[in-house]
Amino acid sequence: MADSSVSEKTPLVVAPLEKTPVVSDNAVHDEFSALPPSEAQTLRDQVKYTERDTSYLSLFRFADFNDMCILAIGFASALAEGCMRPLMSLVLGQITDLFAAYTRYVPYEDFYYGDKFLNSTEYYNSYYNSSFSGNSTYNQTEYYTNSTSSYYGYDNGYIDPDYFQRQVNMYTTYLVYIGIADVTLSYLSTYVFIDRGDVISSRIREKYLEATLRQNVAYFDKVGTGEITSRISGDAILIQEGISEKIGYCIANFATLIAGFIVALTRSYQLALILSSMLAMMITSFSFGSQAMKRAIRRSLSGYSVGGTLAEEVLSSIRNVQAFGIQERLALRYDSYLVVTEKYGHRAGLLLGVMMGFMFVGIYGADAIAFFVGPMYIQSGVLTTGKIVTVLLTVTHGAFAMSHISPHFKAFTSATAAASKIYTTIDRQSAIDSLNAGGEKLQTVNGDIQLHDIKFIYPSRPNVVVMDDFNLNVKAGTTVALVGASGSGKSTIVGLIERFYNPVRGFVTLDGVDITKLNIHWLRSKISLVSQEPTLFSTTVYNNVKQGLIGSEYEHLSEAEKFDLVVEACKQANAYNFIQALPLGMETPVGERGFLLSGGQKQRIAIARAIVSNPRILLLDEATSALDTRSEGIVQEALDRASKNRTTIVIAHRLSTIKDADCIVVMKKGVIVESGTHNELLEKKAEYYELVQSQKIKQEEKGETSEEFSVTSETESFDEKVEIDSLEKIKTRASVKVTAISPECDSSDIESLAAETPKEKEYTFRELIVFISGLSKVDSKYVYIGFVGSILQGMSYPALGEFYGHAVEGLNFAFTDPDRMFRQVYTYAGLFLMLAIVIFFATTSANWCYSYVGQRLVRRIRYQMFRNLLRQDIAFYDREENTTGALTVSLANEAQSIDGLSGSTFGQISNSAVIVVSSAILGIIVAWNLGLVCVACVPFMIISGFFRFQVLAKFEETVKKSHEVSAAYACEATSAIKTVISLTREEDVILHYHTVLHEQTQKSRGTSRVSAILYAFAQGMQYFITALAFWYGSNLLRVRKYGLLEFYISYMAIIFGSQSAGIIFSYASNMGKAKIAAVSIKRIFDSTPEIDSWSTVGADPVDVEGAIEFKDVVFRYPTRPQVPVLNKLSLSVKPGQYVALVGASGCGKSTTIGLVESFYRPDAGEIFLDGVDIKTLNVNAYRSHIALVSQEPTLYAGSIAYNVKLGSLSDDVSDEAMIAACKQANIHDFITSLPDGYDTMVGSKGTLLSGGQKQRVAIARALIRQPKILLLDEATSALDSESEKIVQAALDSAAQGRTTIAVAHRLSTIQNAHQIFVFDLGVVVEQGTHQELLALKGRYFELVQMQALEEMK
């Protein structure tokens, strides 16, 4: 029962790090150094890579000629846009000279200069007859006549007010023209870079996936699927952000810097060169800081990639996680990787803060220097006030442009760092390149396979020799079976034939030709493989089977002909009947990894896929291990028929499936101990004989004779009748409880029930702000420090306006009171220097604080989001949108999107907001008329920016879903890499992925245009507001309402305020992504599942005896409410009993196990533990008494010891208990034989162990729990006969004193059960002991007959 009384703790405790599976050249060298050089090199070639050191320009390496041409247009537009501001500065310089000249002559009223009032005559005499101190030869009249008066057409310095206004009108018109040009250029550059960024990043994704699919299998033993998913989603998005519209902004700002400096040089090269010292300091800080940032960000990304692998492993095995209640332990381990990401994120944030601090030192330092040397240049007659203003404005605008680049700089360094890992994979030369077009292609294939003097070592375990001097000859057209203990090298042979790995010595031949000389793609197209753990892809049944035709001679047939081949293959694999019973037949989706089907159904479809192309060579690695007895017999007969006239290699633990093989090879520890036919080996009474004896099923004690059972005669009767009336998925958005659905309810009832599914909750912007703020509450003191720094930094702009106005006014006293000029200008030059120092510390501290809070927030979001995902019930993971790939991508990207709005970006937005408000207030206070008029225009910029934000926010929601789909597809392909390459699906996967990304790019173009238009309008408004300010300001100046001081203070404040308003919404894309991410995160945080592992509600079971009872249980899966699975199921298991559930695949056996584990709630009926309804029990306390061993064992990257101890109820379980559990599971001897013993790494998802080894570790993990109830869902299906016998004895021993429920297809494992329940169509049709059921001669009897190695007499 769902309840809100849950633990909301958010511990940031760091679990000890396991060995991180990261490969470096040094590590590889040390790992193989003990081997002979040639062998070491063979292994090294399969796993080594050299990490690429990327530059920013390398991000465009996959741009084609068309892209380069379009980018050139965008580049030119951005450059031209950047030149608009220096052009404006030129115009402003002219206007400043005009304003200065006009205010110098006051014909009709007194004007205040120095310490006295001057009338017009006094002013005129003073103006024309005074000379500059220190330069008696200089005549003021001559100077003004030569410089200003002649320019304006007056010889006496007087400027007519009407002429003054006409001149200002002309210049303001120029500003409007510049603004229009800027709008056009901004639109072009922004749209081009957004669009090409999308196209090129998609191409990088494709190249990365293509490169990944080219890699040899040993590469995947080192690199987990989660890391690949993180790269293709999170890292690719970082690259896209680094080459998208941000580059347009930065090119424009850089152009402003360069063009401004050029303009400054043309106006006054002396002053420009002096000020260039500040620019040199800024560029130097950028250069050193960016390199250090790139290193820090690269390490940060590397840290998370390992955590992403863990997350993918955990989410893909959520049933195992919940069964063992290890959510918190895995979450803490995940957090230990986040610590690394956070650490280097802090370092990058501090570096960026220091860089931005130096930016402002450069800006205000340039002001200080200009006003320090400016008076001397004016006094010597070299410069005018207008020229100083022009030079200073152009250089200052350039410096400000640099400061605008710096917040985006993290995006560039992050993109470059992310590209390093991606390009490392793209550039890696695979030792076995499946897409390499080279190599021979034989004209005909007979199928003769030979292994010559093979020595093989897995690259991931260089200290373990799997086989040495191994020889095997498989003649064309024969069936050879490989049997033996787990880890004896059987599956290794399959891997060598498929060229998954290279042997360190020896070679494999096909028809006498070394397979290393053959084209790999061609070779694999001639081989079909059915593996022990069948993998289906998230598409329809028809498409899954049709994939078997890729690379074959039938690949280019018509769809009708392909359909006929698929139907025939499904019939041969005994899959056609249950497929036809589905509502969509062949077109029914099978779900991610085929989770909508039972294990047996998946395996039959995999077999159909293997035989559909009529391959010359067939490899069956435990191909029927997941099939029920009836299906196995029928499918085995089909496989026997399919094996005729083709080379077949069969790996089997169930010996009944290979007794008719032409040759049976018995292997032990990588050596062939005996070989021959079934009868020949039985006569030897050696290894094989012992294996057969261990699998014999007890004959009926009564000794009665039974009629021989014919498999084929019952083929039609065994129709499965498929309990799956429909596999159509009903999309649900919450864990909806499908209550009280009777088996008789019709489809309309079910459809109406599905229609009641609630919609996803929408959140207001305020709710999201409060939510994110709440997550950062613990770091609020750093937020306050950062905000104080932002206020100081923001207030510097109004201070700049105040200082600037007074300094320009001081320069005007050069003609009347030079001493006052020096005194006043130097005072404000000193204040500029003081401002530079204050803002350096304010900016550095603010950015570091924001970055610190941002990185902590990202870690907290990822950690808590991971915990919340692990909290969700299994119904949540059954939904179509919640695939492992989509959730892994969401985990990586959502927090990253929030990070995109935190740190320096949040600091810049905070600064800009403070600037807008403070500048508007100052402007209105100093000159309220001018201030109000200009401030009234700022909302237009804000509104356009807001609309852009809204457009991008909606667009990001669509993009997010598209990225999840494409990333989930890539994740699915790479997680099943052996299946993909054995089917030669590489090109098919790449083509489909290209199609998905292309559609995504096409959809985004309309939004990109609207976004670019809104941004361009906001940019152009700065010029329009400037034009308005000077036009309206000139009117006020003309009537002497304000002087030059008031005008410039008000102008500088308001114009920088308007620029800041524009800057705020240059981050609209970041805001849009952050908003969508916040919605997604909050939905997960707010999601309370029906079966809540955080809930403290419910009683704790006490004195558990282990009695389990099902009473009239009806169940349908929440995502498929129209599919009845259990139909009033009733059964009772007494305390300490060992019961077995048998029956056809899909009859409800595993569902029953899931209900006992409380993965789901029944729709009707009750389930009792010791007479107590389990719904009333606390779910964690209840599950603590249960241990589960599932059909497909799940291990996690880490050591064997770590995986076994995960099963314990406490973290401090002793090594003695672990060893005892491993001995019970018959795995201890194998573990101790390994060089690292219990510290041996198992690899991602346990890939470094064989299937049997993995299953025994999983059994040990269950036994260490000391459970009262043991659930075994095909727990021994992957074990060889010898191990199975020992493990089964261990399980029988372990079952003493505890209740055990076992699902089994291999009936020899459950013949000693106290009670056997035979399932069919969701109900129990027979029950009793082995002997009782044999006596009934019913369904169980038939199952036993099909598995018997000898006829029962």
PDB file of C-alpha atoms in Angstrom, residues 1139-1249:
ATOM      1  CA  VAL A1139       7.624 -27.164  -4.329  1.00  0.00           C
ATOM      2  CA  ALA A1140       8.138 -26.960  -8.066  1.00  0.00           C
ATOM      3  CA  LEU A1141       6.188 -25.105 -10.740  1.00  0.00           C
ATOM      4  CA  VAL A1142       6.285 -26.662 -14.211  1.00  0.00           C
ATOM      5  CA  GLY A1143       4.439 -26.088 -17.433  1.00  0.00           C
ATOM      6  CA  ALA A1144       4.632 -24.525 -20.861  1.00  0.00           C
ATOM      7  CA  SER A1145       6.459 -21.246 -21.438  1.00  0.00           C
ATOM      8  CA  GLY A1146       4.199 -18.314 -20.637  1.00  0.00           C
ATOM      9  CA  CYS A1147       1.756 -20.234 -18.449  1.00  0.00           C
ATOM     10  CA  GLY A1148       2.321 -17.987 -15.424  1.00  0.00           C
ATOM     11  CA  LYS A1149       5.139 -19.662 -13.501  1.00  0.00           C
ATOM     12  CA  SER A1150       7.507 -16.663 -13.405  1.00  0.00           C
ATOM     13  CA  THR A1151       4.538 -14.371 -12.789  1.00  0.00           C
ATOM     14  CA  THR A1152       3.778 -16.408  -9.669  1.00  0.00           C
ATOM     15  CA  ILE A1153       7.365 -15.892  -8.503  1.00  0.00           C
ATOM     16  CA  GLY A1154       6.978 -12.152  -9.144  1.00  0.00           C
ATOM     17  CA  LEU A1155       3.823 -12.008  -7.063  1.00  0.00           C
ATOM     18  CA  VAL A1156       5.503 -13.863  -4.188  1.00  0.00           C
ATOM     19  CA  GLU A1157       8.296 -11.253  -4.368  1.00  0.00           C
ATOM     20  CA  SER A1158       5.575  -8.563  -4.227  1.00  0.00           C
ATOM     21  CA  PHE A1159       6.696  -7.060  -7.533  1.00  0.00           C
ATOM     22  CA  TYR A1160       3.001  -6.617  -8.368  1.00  0.00           C
ATOM     23  CA  ARG A1161      -0.337  -6.740  -6.555  1.00  0.00           C
ATOM     24  CA  PRO A1162      -2.974  -9.218  -7.750  1.00  0.00           C
ATOM     25  CA  ASP A1163      -6.089  -7.781  -9.369  1.00  0.00           C
ATOM     26  CA  ALA A1164      -8.216 -10.079  -7.293  1.00  0.00           C
ATOM     27  CA  GLY A1165      -7.637 -12.698  -4.645  1.00  0.00           C
ATOM     28  CA  GLU A1166      -5.030 -12.750  -1.900  1.00  0.00           C
ATOM     29  CA  ILE A1167      -1.513 -13.989  -1.234  1.00  0.00           C
ATOM     30  CA  PHE A1168      -0.681 -15.015   2.324  1.00  0.00           C
ATOM     31  CA  LEU A1169       2.550 -15.461   4.268  1.00  0.00           C
ATOM     32  CA  ASP A1170       1.932 -17.531   7.374  1.00  0.00           C
ATOM     33  CA  GLY A1171      -1.755 -16.627   7.106  1.00  0.00           C
ATOM     34  CA  VAL A1172      -1.128 -12.860   6.813  1.00  0.00           C
ATOM     35  CA  ASP A1173      -2.032 -11.002   3.602  1.00  0.00           C
ATOM     36  CA  ILE A1174       1.296  -9.733   2.239  1.00  0.00           C
ATOM     37  CA  LYS A1175      -0.359  -6.428   1.265  1.00  0.00           C
ATOM     38  CA  THR A1176      -0.484  -5.601   4.980  1.00  0.00           C
ATOM     39  CA  LEU A1177       3.233  -6.261   5.502  1.00  0.00           C
ATOM     40  CA  ASN A1178       6.073  -3.801   5.123  1.00  0.00           C
ATOM     41  CA  VAL A1179       7.538  -4.589   1.717  1.00  0.00           C
ATOM     42  CA  ASN A1180      11.211  -4.327   2.733  1.00  0.00           C
ATOM     43  CA  ALA A1181      10.756  -6.369   5.889  1.00  0.00           C
ATOM     44  CA  TYR A1182       8.796  -8.960   3.903  1.00  0.00           C
ATOM     45  CA  ARG A1183      11.409  -9.242   1.132  1.00  0.00           C
ATOM     46  CA  SER A1184      14.225  -9.586   3.667  1.00  0.00           C
ATOM     47  CA  HIS A1185      12.995 -13.147   4.296  1.00  0.00           C
ATOM     48  CA  ILE A1186      13.111 -14.068   0.590  1.00  0.00           C
ATOM     49  CA  ALA A1187      15.976 -14.785  -1.803  1.00  0.00           C
ATOM     50  CA  LEU A1188      15.627 -14.998  -5.585  1.00  0.00           C
ATOM     51  CA  VAL A1189      17.758 -16.692  -8.217  1.00  0.00           C
ATOM     52  CA  SER A1190      16.395 -15.738 -11.622  1.00  0.00           C
ATOM     53  CA  GLN A1191      16.573 -17.388 -15.012  1.00  0.00           C
ATOM     54  CA  GLU A1192      19.040 -14.810 -16.391  1.00  0.00           C
ATOM     55  CA  PRO A1193      21.567 -14.188 -13.592  1.00  0.00           C
ATOM     56  CA  THR A1194      22.564 -10.573 -12.994  1.00  0.00           C
ATOM     57  CA  LEU A1195      25.985  -9.510 -11.749  1.00  0.00           C
ATOM     58  CA  TYR A1196      27.366  -5.992 -11.404  1.00  0.00           C
ATOM     59  CA  ALA A1197      30.746  -4.545 -12.376  1.00  0.00           C
ATOM     60  CA  GLY A1198      32.983  -5.211  -9.404  1.00  0.00           C
ATOM     61  CA  SER A1199      34.626  -8.142  -7.679  1.00  0.00           C
ATOM     62  CA  ILE A1200      33.160 -11.586  -7.077  1.00  0.00           C
ATOM     63  CA  ALA A1201      33.216 -10.857  -3.338  1.00  0.00           C
ATOM     64  CA  TYR A1202      31.281  -7.631  -3.861  1.00  0.00           C
ATOM     65  CA  ASN A1203      28.594  -9.424  -5.877  1.00  0.00           C
ATOM     66  CA  VAL A1204      28.176 -12.285  -3.392  1.00  0.00           C
ATOM     67  CA  LYS A1205      28.008  -9.955  -0.400  1.00  0.00           C
ATOM     68  CA  LEU A1206      25.265  -7.909  -2.096  1.00  0.00           C
ATOM     69  CA  GLY A1207      22.911 -10.699  -1.115  1.00  0.00           C
ATOM     70  CA  SER A1208      23.472 -10.235   2.602  1.00  0.00           C
ATOM     71  CA  LEU A1209      21.079  -8.278   4.760  1.00  0.00           C
ATOM     72  CA  SER A1210      23.901  -6.239   6.288  1.00  0.00           C
ATOM     73  CA  ASP A1211      26.952  -4.486   4.875  1.00  0.00           C
ATOM     74  CA  ASP A1212      29.414  -6.038   7.307  1.00  0.00           C
ATOM     75  CA  VAL A1213      28.972  -9.695   6.412  1.00  0.00           C
ATOM     76  CA  SER A1214      32.047 -11.779   7.179  1.00  0.00           C
ATOM     77  CA  ASP A1215      34.306 -13.398   4.609  1.00  0.00           C
ATOM     78  CA  GLU A1216      33.651 -16.740   6.299  1.00  0.00           C
ATOM     79  CA  ALA A1217      29.928 -16.460   5.561  1.00  0.00           C
ATOM     80  CA  MET A1218      30.719 -15.520   1.955  1.00  0.00           C
ATOM     81  CA  ILE A1219      33.049 -18.491   1.496  1.00  0.00           C
ATOM     82  CA  ALA A1220      30.491 -20.850   3.051  1.00  0.00           C
ATOM     83  CA  ALA A1221      27.821 -19.635   0.609  1.00  0.00           C
ATOM     84  CA  CYS A1222      30.200 -20.067  -2.330  1.00  0.00           C
ATOM     85  CA  LYS A1223      31.058 -23.589  -1.234  1.00  0.00           C
ATOM     86  CA  GLN A1224      27.357 -24.418  -1.085  1.00  0.00           C
ATOM     87  CA  ALA A1225      26.968 -23.060  -4.627  1.00  0.00           C
ATOM     88  CA  ASN A1226      29.964 -25.086  -5.886  1.00  0.00           C
ATOM     89  CA  ILE A1227      31.842 -21.968  -7.000  1.00  0.00           C
ATOM     90  CA  HIS A1228      34.500 -21.668  -4.273  1.00  0.00           C
ATOM     91  CA  ASP A1229      37.071 -23.923  -5.959  1.00  0.00           C
ATOM     92  CA  PHE A1230      36.761 -22.045  -9.236  1.00  0.00           C
ATOM     93  CA  ILE A1231      37.146 -18.674  -7.514  1.00  0.00           C
ATOM     94  CA  THR A1232      40.244 -19.715  -5.580  1.00  0.00           C
ATOM     95  CA  SER A1233      41.800 -21.009  -8.809  1.00  0.00           C
ATOM     96  CA  LEU A1234      41.744 -17.478 -10.219  1.00  0.00           C
ATOM     97  CA  PRO A1235      44.866 -15.320  -9.683  1.00  0.00           C
ATOM     98  CA  ASP A1236      42.891 -12.650  -7.813  1.00  0.00           C
ATOM     99  CA  GLY A1237      40.551 -15.051  -6.059  1.00  0.00           C
ATOM    100  CA  TYR A1238      37.510 -13.351  -4.620  1.00  0.00           C
ATOM    101  CA  ASP A1239      38.878  -9.980  -5.788  1.00  0.00           C
ATOM    102  CA  THR A1240      38.553 -11.032  -9.439  1.00  0.00           C
ATOM    103  CA  MET A1241      36.562  -8.488 -11.422  1.00  0.00           C
ATOM    104  CA  VAL A1242      33.485  -9.907 -13.159  1.00  0.00           C
ATOM    105  CA  GLY A1243      33.150  -7.127 -15.752  1.00  0.00           C
ATOM    106  CA  SER A1244      30.069  -5.192 -16.773  1.00  0.00           C
ATOM    107  CA  LYS A1245      27.015  -7.414 -16.161  1.00  0.00           C
ATOM    108  CA  GLY A1246      29.367 -10.283 -15.346  1.00  0.00           C
ATOM    109  CA  THR A1247      30.579 -10.621 -18.946  1.00  0.00           C
ATOM    110  CA  LEU A1248      33.968 -11.957 -17.844  1.00  0.00           C
ATOM    111  CA  LEU A1249      32.373 -15.117 -16.436  1.00  0.00           C
TER     112      LEU A1249
END
